[in-house]
Structure formats: C-alpha cells, structure tokens
Coordinates of C-alpha atoms in Angstrom, one line a residue:
M8 CA 176.3 133.3 98.5
R9 CA 173.6 136.0 97.2
D10 CA 176.0 139.1 97.7
W11 CA 178.3 137.0 94.8
A12 CA 175.4 136.8 92.5
H13 CA 174.2 140.0 93.1
T14 CA 177.7 141.5 92.4
A15 CA 178.1 139.1 89.3
V16 CA 174.7 140.6 88.2
S17 CA 176.6 143.9 88.4
D18 CA 179.6 142.8 86.7
L19 CA 178.3 141.2 83.5
I20 CA 176.2 144.4 83.0
T21 CA 179.2 146.1 83.2
H22 CA 181.2 143.6 80.7
I23 CA 178.4 142.5 78.4
D24 CA 179.3 144.7 75.5
E25 CA 182.9 143.4 75.7
I26 CA 181.8 139.5 76.1
N27 CA 178.8 140.2 73.3
R28 CA 181.5 141.2 70.7
L29 CA 184.1 138.3 71.8
N30 CA 181.1 135.8 70.7
V31 CA 182.7 134.1 67.4
F32 CA 181.9 130.4 68.9
P33 CA 179.6 128.8 68.2
V34 CA 177.7 131.4 66.4
A35 CA 178.7 134.7 66.2
D36 CA 175.5 136.0 67.6
S37 CA 176.6 138.5 69.9
D38 CA 174.3 137.4 72.9
T39 CA 176.9 135.2 75.3
G40 CA 177.0 138.0 77.7
A41 CA 173.3 139.2 77.4
N42 CA 172.6 135.2 77.9
M43 CA 175.2 134.6 81.0
L44 CA 173.2 138.4 82.1
F45 CA 169.8 136.6 81.7
T46 CA 170.5 133.4 83.8
M47 CA 172.4 135.2 86.5
R48 CA 170.1 137.4 87.0
S49 CA 167.1 134.3 87.2
A50 CA 169.3 132.8 89.4
L51 CA 169.6 135.6 91.8
A52 CA 165.9 136.3 92.0
E53 CA 165.3 132.9 92.8
A54 CA 168.1 133.1 95.7
N55 CA 165.9 136.4 96.8
V56 CA 162.9 134.5 97.5
G57 CA 163.9 133.2 100.4
V58 CA 165.1 136.5 101.8
N59 CA 162.1 138.2 101.2
S60 CA 159.7 135.5 102.4
E61 CA 161.2 134.0 105.2
G62 CA 164.1 136.3 106.4
G63 CA 166.9 134.4 104.2
S64 CA 168.9 131.3 105.7
A65 CA 172.5 131.2 107.1
C66 CA 172.8 127.7 104.8
V67 CA 175.6 128.3 101.9
A68 CA 173.8 124.9 100.4
K69 CA 169.8 126.5 100.6
A70 CA 171.6 129.7 99.0
A71 CA 173.3 127.4 96.1
A72 CA 170.3 125.1 95.8
A73 CA 168.3 128.6 94.9
L74 CA 170.6 129.9 92.5
S75 CA 170.8 126.1 90.4
A76 CA 167.0 126.1 90.4
G77 CA 166.9 130.0 89.3
A78 CA 169.4 129.3 86.5
L79 CA 167.9 126.4 85.0
N80 CA 164.7 127.6 84.7
G81 CA 165.9 131.1 83.2
A82 CA 168.8 129.6 81.2
R83 CA 169.2 131.8 78.0
G84 CA 171.1 130.5 74.9
N85 CA 174.4 128.2 75.2
S86 CA 176.3 130.0 77.9
G87 CA 173.3 129.8 80.0
V88 CA 173.2 126.5 80.3
I89 CA 176.7 126.1 80.7
L90 CA 176.2 128.8 83.3
S91 CA 173.5 126.6 85.2
Q92 CA 175.7 123.3 85.3
I93 CA 178.5 125.4 87.1
L94 CA 175.7 126.4 89.7
R95 CA 174.4 122.7 89.9
G96 CA 178.0 122.0 90.7
I97 CA 178.0 124.3 93.4
A98 CA 174.8 123.4 94.6
D99 CA 175.5 119.4 94.7
V100 CA 178.8 119.7 96.6
T101 CA 177.6 122.1 99.0
A102 CA 174.5 120.1 99.7
A103 CA 176.7 116.9 100.2
A104 CA 179.0 119.0 102.5
A105 CA 174.9 120.0 104.7
A106 CA 174.5 116.4 104.9
E107 CA 177.9 115.5 106.2
S108 CA 177.8 118.6 108.7
G109 CA 174.5 117.9 110.1
G110 CA 171.9 119.7 107.7
E111 CA 173.4 123.6 107.1
L112 CA 176.7 124.5 105.9
P113 CA 177.1 128.3 107.3
H114 CA 180.5 128.4 105.5
I115 CA 182.3 126.8 102.6
D116 CA 186.2 126.9 102.1
A117 CA 189.0 126.0 99.6
A118 CA 188.6 122.3 99.2
T119 CA 184.5 122.5 98.9
L120 CA 184.9 125.5 96.4
G121 CA 187.8 123.3 94.3
A122 CA 185.0 120.2 94.3
S123 CA 182.4 122.3 93.4
L124 CA 184.0 123.5 90.1
R125 CA 185.2 120.4 89.3
R126 CA 181.9 119.3 89.5
G127 CA 180.3 121.9 87.3
V128 CA 183.5 120.6 85.1
D129 CA 181.3 116.9 84.8
L130 CA 177.9 118.5 84.2
V131 CA 178.8 121.0 81.5
I132 CA 180.5 118.1 79.3
T133 CA 177.4 115.9 80.1
S134 CA 175.3 118.6 79.3
M135 CA 176.7 119.2 75.9
G136 CA 176.7 115.5 75.0
G137 CA 179.9 114.0 76.8
R138 CA 182.4 115.9 74.1
E139 CA 184.9 118.6 75.8
I140 CA 185.5 121.4 73.1
R141 CA 189.2 122.4 74.0
G142 CA 189.5 126.5 74.1
T143 CA 185.8 127.2 75.3
I144 CA 184.7 127.9 78.6
V145 CA 185.0 124.6 80.0
S146 CA 189.1 124.6 79.4
V147 CA 188.8 128.2 81.8
L148 CA 186.7 126.3 84.4
R149 CA 189.1 123.5 84.7
A150 CA 191.9 125.7 85.1
A151 CA 190.5 127.5 87.7
A152 CA 189.3 124.2 89.6
D153 CA 192.3 122.7 89.3
A154 CA 193.8 125.9 91.0
V155 CA 191.4 126.0 94.0
G156 CA 192.4 122.2 94.3
E157 CA 195.8 123.1 94.8
C158 CA 195.4 125.5 97.0
A159 CA 193.1 123.5 99.2
Q160 CA 195.8 121.0 99.0
A161 CA 198.3 123.3 100.5
G162 CA 196.2 124.0 103.4
E163 CA 195.6 127.9 102.0
G164 CA 192.3 129.7 102.9
L165 CA 189.3 131.0 100.7
A166 CA 190.2 134.1 99.7
S167 CA 193.7 132.8 98.8
A168 CA 192.4 129.9 96.3
I169 CA 189.6 132.4 94.5
V170 CA 193.0 135.0 93.9
A171 CA 194.4 131.8 92.2
A172 CA 191.3 130.8 90.6
G173 CA 191.3 134.2 88.9
E174 CA 194.3 134.1 88.2
A175 CA 195.0 130.6 86.1
A176 CA 191.4 131.2 84.4
V177 CA 193.3 134.5 83.1
V178 CA 196.2 132.4 81.9
A179 CA 193.0 129.5 80.4
L180 CA 191.8 132.5 78.6
E181 CA 194.5 133.8 76.9
K182 CA 195.4 129.8 75.8
T183 CA 191.7 129.6 73.9
P184 CA 192.9 131.3 70.6
E185 CA 195.5 128.8 70.4
Q186 CA 193.6 125.9 71.3
L187 CA 190.1 126.8 68.7
D188 CA 190.9 127.5 65.1
V189 CA 188.1 130.0 64.7
L190 CA 188.7 132.0 67.8
G191 CA 192.4 132.0 66.4
D192 CA 190.9 133.5 63.2
A193 CA 189.1 135.9 64.9
G194 CA 191.8 137.0 67.1
A195 CA 189.5 136.7 70.2
V196 CA 189.5 135.0 73.1
D197 CA 186.6 132.9 73.8
A198 CA 183.2 134.9 75.0
G199 CA 182.3 132.2 77.6
G200 CA 185.1 132.1 79.3
R201 CA 185.7 136.1 79.9
G202 CA 182.1 135.8 81.7
L203 CA 183.4 133.4 83.5
L204 CA 185.9 135.4 84.8
V205 CA 183.2 137.9 85.3
L206 CA 182.3 136.0 87.8
L207 CA 185.1 134.6 89.5
D208 CA 186.0 138.2 89.8
A209 CA 182.9 139.0 91.1
L210 CA 183.4 136.2 93.7
R211 CA 186.7 137.6 94.6
T212 CA 185.3 141.1 95.1
T213 CA 182.5 139.7 97.4
V214 CA 184.8 137.8 99.6
T215 CA 188.0 140.0 99.8
G216 CA 186.8 143.3 99.1
Q217 CA 189.1 143.9 96.5
A218 CA 188.3 144.2 92.8
P219 CA 191.4 143.1 90.4
A220 CA 192.4 145.1 87.4
R221 CA 191.5 143.0 83.9
T222 CA 192.5 143.4 80.2
V223 CA 189.5 144.6 78.1
Y224 CA 189.6 141.9 75.4
E225 CA 188.8 143.3 71.7
L226 CA 187.8 141.4 68.4
S227 CA 190.2 141.5 65.9
P228 CA 189.2 143.8 62.6
R229 CA 190.0 140.3 60.6
A230 CA 186.9 138.7 62.5
L231 CA 184.3 141.3 61.0
Q232 CA 185.6 140.4 57.0
P233 CA 182.7 138.7 55.4
Q234 CA 182.2 135.2 55.8
S235 CA 183.5 133.3 52.8
A236 CA 181.5 131.8 50.7
A237 CA 183.2 128.3 51.3
E238 CA 182.0 128.1 54.8
R239 CA 179.0 126.1 55.8
P240 CA 176.4 129.0 56.7
A241 CA 175.0 129.3 60.6
P242 CA 171.7 127.6 61.3
Q243 CA 169.2 130.3 61.2
F244 CA 167.8 129.6 64.5
E245 CA 168.2 129.4 68.1
V246 CA 165.6 126.9 70.2
M247 CA 165.1 126.9 73.9
Y248 CA 162.5 125.5 76.5
R249 CA 161.9 124.0 79.2
L250 CA 161.4 120.1 79.5
D251 CA 158.8 118.5 82.3
G252 CA 158.5 114.6 82.6
C253 CA 161.2 113.5 80.7
D254 CA 163.1 110.6 81.4
P255 CA 166.9 109.6 81.1
A256 CA 166.0 107.4 78.2
A257 CA 164.0 110.0 76.7
A258 CA 166.5 112.6 77.2
D259 CA 169.2 110.5 76.0
A260 CA 166.9 109.9 72.4
L261 CA 166.3 113.8 72.3
R262 CA 169.6 114.9 72.5
D263 CA 170.4 112.5 69.5
R264 CA 167.5 113.5 67.4
L265 CA 168.6 117.2 68.0
G266 CA 171.7 116.0 67.1
E267 CA 170.3 115.6 63.6
L268 CA 168.9 118.7 63.3
G269 CA 171.3 120.8 64.3
D270 CA 174.7 121.8 66.6
S271 CA 175.3 123.4 69.8
V272 CA 172.8 121.1 71.6
G273 CA 172.6 121.6 75.5
I274 CA 170.4 119.3 78.0
A275 CA 171.1 120.2 81.2
A276 CA 169.2 117.9 84.2
A277 CA 167.6 119.7 87.3
R278 CA 169.3 118.8 90.5
S279 CA 166.6 116.4 91.4
S280 CA 166.2 113.1 89.4
A281 CA 162.7 113.5 90.8
Q282 CA 162.0 116.3 88.9
R283 CA 162.2 114.6 85.5
T284 CA 162.9 118.6 84.5
Y285 CA 165.8 119.9 81.6
S286 CA 166.7 122.7 80.0
V287 CA 167.0 122.4 76.1
H288 CA 169.3 124.3 73.9
V289 CA 170.0 123.8 70.0
H290 CA 170.8 125.6 67.2
T291 CA 168.7 124.6 64.0
D292 CA 167.4 125.3 60.5
D293 CA 164.2 123.4 61.7
A294 CA 162.8 125.3 64.5
G295 CA 159.6 123.3 64.5
A296 CA 160.7 119.8 64.5
A297 CA 163.1 121.1 67.3
V298 CA 160.3 121.5 69.2
E299 CA 158.4 118.5 68.3
A300 CA 161.0 116.5 69.5
G301 CA 160.7 117.9 72.9
L302 CA 156.9 117.0 72.4
A303 CA 157.8 113.3 71.9
A304 CA 159.9 113.5 75.4
G305 CA 158.0 115.5 77.7
R306 CA 156.4 118.7 77.9
P307 CA 157.6 122.0 76.6
S308 CA 156.9 124.7 78.4
R309 CA 158.6 128.5 78.2
I310 CA 159.9 128.1 74.5
V311 CA 161.8 130.5 72.9
I312 CA 162.9 130.8 69.6
S313 CA 165.2 133.1 68.2
V314 CA 166.8 134.4 64.9
L315 CA 170.4 133.8 64.8
S316 CA 172.6 136.3 62.9
S317 CA 174.0 136.0 59.4
G318 CA 177.3 135.7 59.5
A319 CA 180.6 136.3 61.5
T320 CA 179.6 140.3 62.0
G321 CA 176.3 139.3 64.0
L322 CA 174.4 141.7 61.8
P323 CA 170.9 140.6 60.9
A324 CA 170.5 139.2 57.1
G325 CA 169.9 141.9 54.4
G326 CA 171.3 145.0 56.6
W327 CA 169.3 147.9 57.8
T328 CA 166.4 148.8 56.0
R329 CA 166.5 152.7 57.4
E330 CA 168.9 154.9 59.0
R331 CA 167.1 155.9 62.6
A332 CA 163.6 154.8 64.3
V333 CA 162.2 155.5 67.4
L334 CA 160.8 152.4 69.8
A335 CA 158.4 153.1 72.5
V336 CA 157.4 151.1 75.0
V337 CA 153.4 151.4 75.4
D338 CA 150.7 150.0 77.5
G339 CA 147.3 149.9 76.2
D340 CA 145.3 150.2 72.4
G341 CA 145.2 153.6 72.4
A342 CA 148.6 154.2 73.4
A343 CA 150.0 152.4 70.5
E344 CA 147.7 154.1 67.9
L345 CA 149.1 157.1 69.5
F346 CA 152.3 156.4 69.2
G347 CA 152.3 154.2 65.9
G348 CA 150.6 157.6 64.7
E349 CA 153.1 160.1 65.3
G350 CA 155.9 157.7 63.4
A351 CA 157.3 155.5 66.9
C352 CA 157.8 151.7 66.1
V353 CA 156.0 150.1 69.2
L354 CA 156.5 147.7 71.8
R355 CA 153.4 147.0 73.6
R356 CA 153.7 145.9 77.7
D357 CA 150.9 142.8 77.0
S358 CA 149.7 140.2 79.0
A359 CA 146.7 137.6 78.5
P360 CA 143.5 138.2 80.1
G361 CA 143.2 137.7 83.8
D362 CA 147.4 137.9 83.8
P363 CA 149.5 140.1 85.9
V364 CA 151.0 142.8 84.1
T365 CA 154.6 142.5 83.6
N366 CA 157.5 144.8 82.9
I367 CA 159.6 144.4 79.7
S368 CA 162.1 142.3 79.7
A369 CA 165.8 142.8 78.1
H370 CA 165.3 140.2 75.6
Q371 CA 162.3 141.7 74.2
L372 CA 163.5 145.2 74.6
M373 CA 166.7 143.7 72.2
R374 CA 164.4 141.6 69.9
A375 CA 161.8 144.7 69.8
V376 CA 165.3 147.1 68.4
L377 CA 166.6 144.5 66.0
D378 CA 162.7 144.4 64.4
T379 CA 163.1 148.4 63.6
G380 CA 165.6 147.5 61.1
A381 CA 167.4 150.8 61.7
A382 CA 171.0 151.6 62.3
Q383 CA 170.1 153.9 65.0
V384 CA 167.4 153.5 67.4
M385 CA 166.1 156.2 70.0
V386 CA 164.3 154.0 72.5
L387 CA 161.6 155.7 74.7
P388 CA 161.0 153.3 78.0
N389 CA 158.6 155.3 79.4
G390 CA 158.7 153.8 82.8
Y391 CA 157.7 150.0 81.5
V392 CA 161.6 148.9 81.8
P393 CA 163.2 148.1 84.7
A394 CA 166.9 150.1 84.9
E395 CA 168.6 147.0 84.8
E396 CA 166.8 145.3 81.8
L397 CA 167.2 148.4 79.8
V398 CA 170.9 148.9 80.2
A399 CA 171.2 145.3 79.7
G400 CA 168.9 145.0 76.5
C401 CA 170.2 148.4 74.8
T402 CA 173.5 146.9 75.3
A403 CA 172.8 143.7 73.8
A404 CA 171.6 145.8 71.1
I405 CA 174.9 147.7 70.5
G406 CA 176.7 143.7 70.1
W407 CA 174.6 143.6 67.1
G408 CA 176.3 147.0 66.1
I409 CA 173.3 149.2 66.5
D410 CA 173.5 152.3 67.7
V411 CA 170.9 152.2 70.4
V412 CA 170.3 155.5 72.4
P413 CA 167.7 155.2 75.3
I414 CA 165.6 158.3 76.8
P415 CA 165.1 158.8 79.9
T416 CA 161.4 159.1 79.9
G417 CA 159.3 157.7 83.2
S418 CA 155.8 157.8 81.5
M419 CA 154.1 157.9 78.3
V420 CA 153.8 161.4 78.8
Q421 CA 156.8 162.3 79.3
G422 CA 157.5 159.7 76.0
L423 CA 155.2 162.0 73.8
A424 CA 157.0 165.2 74.6
A425 CA 160.1 163.7 73.2
L426 CA 158.6 161.9 70.1
A427 CA 156.9 165.6 69.6
V428 CA 160.9 167.2 69.0
H429 CA 162.3 164.1 67.6
E430 CA 163.9 164.6 63.9
N431 CA 165.6 162.1 61.5
G432 CA 167.3 164.7 59.7
R433 CA 170.0 165.4 62.9
Q434 CA 173.0 163.7 64.2
A435 CA 171.9 161.1 66.9
V436 CA 173.5 162.4 69.9
D437 CA 171.7 165.7 68.9
D438 CA 168.8 164.4 68.4
G439 CA 168.7 162.1 71.4
Y440 CA 170.2 165.1 73.5
T441 CA 167.0 167.2 72.0
M442 CA 164.6 164.3 73.1
A443 CA 166.1 164.0 76.6
R444 CA 165.7 167.9 77.4
A445 CA 162.3 167.9 76.2
A446 CA 161.3 164.6 78.2
G447 CA 163.0 166.3 81.2
A448 CA 161.1 169.6 81.1
A449 CA 157.9 167.8 81.0
R450 CA 156.7 167.2 84.5
H451 CA 154.5 164.4 85.1
G452 CA 152.0 162.5 87.5
S453 CA 149.4 159.8 87.8
V454 CA 146.1 159.5 89.1
R455 CA 145.2 155.8 90.9
I456 CA 142.7 154.4 92.4
A457 CA 143.6 153.1 96.0
T458 CA 142.3 149.7 96.8
E459 CA 143.4 149.6 100.5
S460 CA 143.4 151.7 103.6
A461 CA 146.9 153.2 104.2
L462 CA 148.6 155.9 105.6
T463 CA 150.6 158.6 102.5
W464 CA 152.0 161.8 102.6
A465 CA 148.8 163.0 102.1
G466 CA 146.7 161.5 104.7
R467 CA 145.2 157.9 105.1
C468 CA 143.2 157.3 102.1
Q469 CA 140.6 154.4 101.9
P470 CA 139.9 151.7 98.6
G471 CA 138.0 154.1 96.0
D472 CA 140.1 157.2 96.9
G473 CA 141.7 158.7 94.1
L474 CA 145.4 159.3 94.6
G475 CA 147.4 161.8 93.0
I476 CA 151.0 161.0 93.0
A477 CA 154.3 162.7 91.3
G478 CA 157.5 161.0 91.6
D479 CA 157.2 158.0 94.4
E480 CA 155.1 160.2 96.4
V481 CA 151.5 160.3 96.4
L482 CA 150.4 164.2 96.9
I483 CA 146.5 164.0 96.9
V484 CA 144.3 162.2 98.6
A485 CA 140.5 162.7 97.1
P486 CA 137.1 161.4 97.3
D487 CA 137.5 160.2 93.2
A488 CA 139.8 160.3 90.5
I489 CA 138.3 163.2 89.0
A490 CA 138.7 165.3 92.4
A491 CA 142.2 163.8 92.6
A492 CA 143.3 164.9 88.8
T493 CA 141.9 168.6 89.5
G494 CA 144.3 168.7 92.6
L495 CA 147.3 167.3 90.7
L496 CA 146.6 169.5 88.1
D497 CA 146.6 172.7 90.3
L498 CA 150.5 171.2 91.8
L499 CA 151.6 170.8 88.5
L500 CA 150.9 174.3 86.9
A501 CA 152.0 175.7 90.1
S502 CA 154.8 177.0 88.3
G503 CA 152.7 177.7 84.9
G504 CA 152.9 175.3 81.6
D505 CA 151.6 176.0 77.9
L506 CA 150.3 172.2 77.3
V507 CA 148.8 169.8 79.8
T508 CA 148.5 165.9 78.0
V509 CA 146.2 163.4 79.8
L510 CA 146.4 160.2 79.2
V511 CA 143.4 158.2 80.3
G512 CA 143.1 154.5 81.1
A513 CA 141.4 150.9 80.9
G514 CA 139.3 152.7 83.7
A515 CA 137.4 154.4 81.0
E516 CA 135.9 151.9 79.2
T517 CA 134.3 154.0 76.3
D518 CA 135.1 157.0 74.5
E519 CA 132.2 158.5 75.6
A520 CA 133.4 158.1 79.0
A521 CA 136.8 159.3 78.5
A522 CA 135.1 162.2 76.4
A523 CA 132.9 163.4 79.7
L524 CA 136.1 163.0 81.6
G525 CA 138.1 165.2 79.5
D526 CA 134.8 167.7 79.5
T527 CA 135.3 168.3 83.1
L528 CA 138.8 168.4 83.5
A529 CA 138.4 170.7 80.4
E530 CA 136.0 173.4 82.4
H531 CA 138.3 173.2 85.3
M532 CA 141.4 174.4 83.3
H533 CA 139.3 177.0 81.6
D534 CA 138.5 178.4 85.5
H535 CA 141.8 177.9 87.2
H536 CA 144.2 178.1 84.3
P537 CA 143.4 180.0 81.6
G538 CA 145.4 179.9 78.4
T539 CA 147.0 176.4 78.8
E540 CA 146.1 174.2 76.3
L541 CA 144.5 170.6 77.0
V542 CA 144.5 167.4 75.1
T543 CA 143.1 164.1 76.3
Y544 CA 143.9 160.8 74.8
R545 CA 141.9 157.5 75.5
T546 CA 144.8 155.0 75.8
G547 CA 143.8 152.5 77.8
H548 CA 146.7 151.6 79.9
R549 CA 146.6 149.8 83.1
G550 CA 147.2 150.7 86.4
D551 CA 146.7 154.2 86.7
A552 CA 143.8 155.7 85.7
L553 CA 145.1 158.6 84.4
L554 CA 148.6 160.1 83.0
I555 CA 149.2 163.7 83.6
G556 CA 152.5 165.5 81.8
V557 CA 152.8 169.1 81.3
E558 CA 155.2 170.8 79.4

C-alpha cells in the first residue's frame, strides 16, 4: 500500500502538466494535477510516519488508515477532497475486513478492492452534496469499481482485477466529453478522471511490475478561446479549511450556506465520527463569508484562500505585467534586501518566532511565481525547496502558461552568482543556461555550530565546535566558527578563485559583530590568499552560521 502511494506520487509528478492543462471543470484554473499531487504526498507522508517511528506494520488496513488521514488533513482543491474520499473508501473496507479476520489484514484481494472503490464512489458523492455529475472523476471511478467487482465474481486474482480496472477507466475517461458539455466544448477528457487513471496505473505497476502505455491527452485549441461575455464569470476565490468540533447537523447547515455563497462545495468527513473533523472546500466571490460560515459550524484551521483564474485559459486577470523576472527563495531580512536590491523578486522562508524552520512548499512556490506578474520566470531555489516540491511547483505554474526555468542553485551564494549574470535582454533559454553555468561554477560550503557529540569524516565533534561543510560532508572540525571558516576557505580556494562571498547568519546579532567577523576573515585572506576579493553580507539566515561561495 505504501509502495503504491510512493509510485502514485512519482507518476503524478510525471503527469502533472498534462492533468493541469486538461482542467476546465468546474473552473479552468489549471491546478487539478497539482492538487492531487499535494494531497497524495500528504497521504504518503502520514503513512511513512509509522514506518519511520515503529518500523512499519504488515497490516493493509493500518497503512490505508494512515493514507486516508493524511489525505484528509492535506487535501488541496476539489480534486484533493475527492481523492481523500477514495482513500477513505479503501480504509473503511480494509478496516472492516481486518476486524473480521481477527485484527490484522496482511493481504487485499479483488473482492476487497472492488468493495473499496464502490465505497469510494459513495463517499465522493456524499462529500459533494449527494449529487453525481456524469462525465467527472466519479464516472471513471464507478467504471473501475464495476470492472474489479466483475473480476472478483469470476474468481480472478488481484492483478487481473487491477488491469481490468485501468482498462475500464480508460473507456470511461474517453466518454467524459460526451457526458459533460463543458468538456465536449473544450475537446478535453476530465482532468480528475485522468488523475485517477494515473493512480490506477500506479497500482498496476506496483502489483504487476508492468506500467501500461497510455495516450497523452491534450486540450483542444478551441478551449483556449476567450470567454464569452454571455457566460457566467467564474468565482474569484477557492477557499479550503479543516473544520474541527463540527457535528453532522452543523456540517449539513454549512453545506447549505456554502451553496448559497458559491459552487464546487465539498465537505469530506474524517473516518471516525468521534473526531468530528471535516475538510471543507468551496469556490466563491466572498471568501470572508465562507470562513465565517465555518466559524459558526466549528473550529476552522489550515485556512487556504487562492485566487481562481479569470477564464478558460487559466491565466491571471490582466495578463502579464512584464516579460521576465527572477524569483529567489531566501532566508533572513538581509538576504531579502540583498536579492531584492539586485532586482530579484523574493520568496522568504519565514516562520513565526519559536516555530521550526520549514522549507518552501510547491503551493507557495507556484503562488510566488504567479505573483511576479512575468511571462518568464527564472527560479533560484537556493537549497530551500525540496526537489519534489520544486518540480511540482514549477510544473503547476507552467500550467498557468508561464515559462518557468528552475536554476540549480543549492545555496544563496550560488543564487547570487547566477543573479549576477542574469540579463533580461537574452532569450530565456540562453539566460537560463548562463545563470546555471555561473551557479555550477561557484564552489560553496557552509559553517555550522555542532549541537551534539558526533563522529564525522573529519573526526569527532563536540557541542559548540565549528563544522566546515561542503556538499553533505563535514570536512573541518574546529574549536569555533571562525577557525572552521578559515579552514573551509583554504579548502575551497585550493584550486584558486577570484571572488569569495560570505553570508553571515542570525548568529551575528549586530552589524558590528558581522563586521568584526568579516575583518577576521579579510585578514586571513590577505595573509594566505592575496589577490582574491572578499565580500561579506549580514543576511540573518537561520541554520548555518556562515554560507561561503567561491567564484
């Protein structure tokens, strides 16, 4: 079950652009693939918690329950709510089967899978207010469930049933333009149904070891025509939140209220009624009223309000305000000023005081790319965006029609090297190549203060020691940060260098302290590396005491 979830995440990343571009219903906001990916990644993260802390379990029901809980807590968008209910269907049925077998369920068969998918159909329809719209993901899910059920009745095994589910899903998916007018007008299959096919194919790959070849579905050119003035404009906002302490009656009243405020209402319940927890979704022009309705029904949290697109193209209202921009992900006030002063748009890796520092998510990255207002965006992740989030966020932004070029910068010092050679006048591919080459040529490392005793490649360190790090390895263990910095500089400059950039972190609490550190390093450079220029900035980043780059 966990292997399937992992494969599903990887396959959704591969197909995210295709799914996003097919997204014309209920709103052409080009995010169905991204939302399914976000939700499935949340499900996988929850399922992996037990593996990391307890070594895992051999029970299918426990893995399915974790996937269901993670998906509900991390559901994004209409498609994410639906996906959470499909996973809940699997969790509900496998839990019942585990109870019948004495507490654990080591295997799942065709009959259990068929019942799980049928339960998922019912839960999805309930979450959407009890109304089934033909030509959507529900139609594809129902076809897959029926195919598995027929295989189970015929006594066929799980592998055969999964293959049959995928083939039935393809047939149902290709019928969706005939069943839903907006899809027929766009010449597109349903995006959610395409995403479901990715999940079913991932299951087939996991169980049989064979990945089926599928058609790449495209959006018809006529779908890109401007929205007619006679058409009803799409709502401005997508509102999502988790709702705790909400009883079923209050959930029904909330559904009615949200139906008055907008459309695409989805209210999905957690598996245990004792939790009284729901995931809430709506498209509306009055985001404030949608949140207030949640306050009347329970305790909203994890509130996400996103601006929906202005029409069928999925592009923000008003078009692009400029041709090209650079988006730099940074940490610290000084870093934001430094990159902003060089003309970059800045996405800060912020957290509240006392909270753990977290990396940038794909959703944050996508919104920041859109907010640049540029048709072409060069992204400098600077080591603060995990690879999967970078791929998902950039691909989601591409689905909005933006030409996004991620530059492989693993540190802010590499980001500065790339930014120094950026030129708006060059073609995007030329500019991206030049920036990537400059980033790659910048050797970089960091100095960190040890927090515990540990054995490193450079010997044992004790709390308070300065650690000189290059790549993922500790190369220097020294009594303090200054000694580690000078040792690391000597290593980085062993093959020469014209310019050394040192970014001073939050450990230097004043400009004077940063200046004194810079003076010490400058003296070392003068004595041991004459002719190499040194520049020092106080960026205030967290984690590493110093970031060092050599160009």
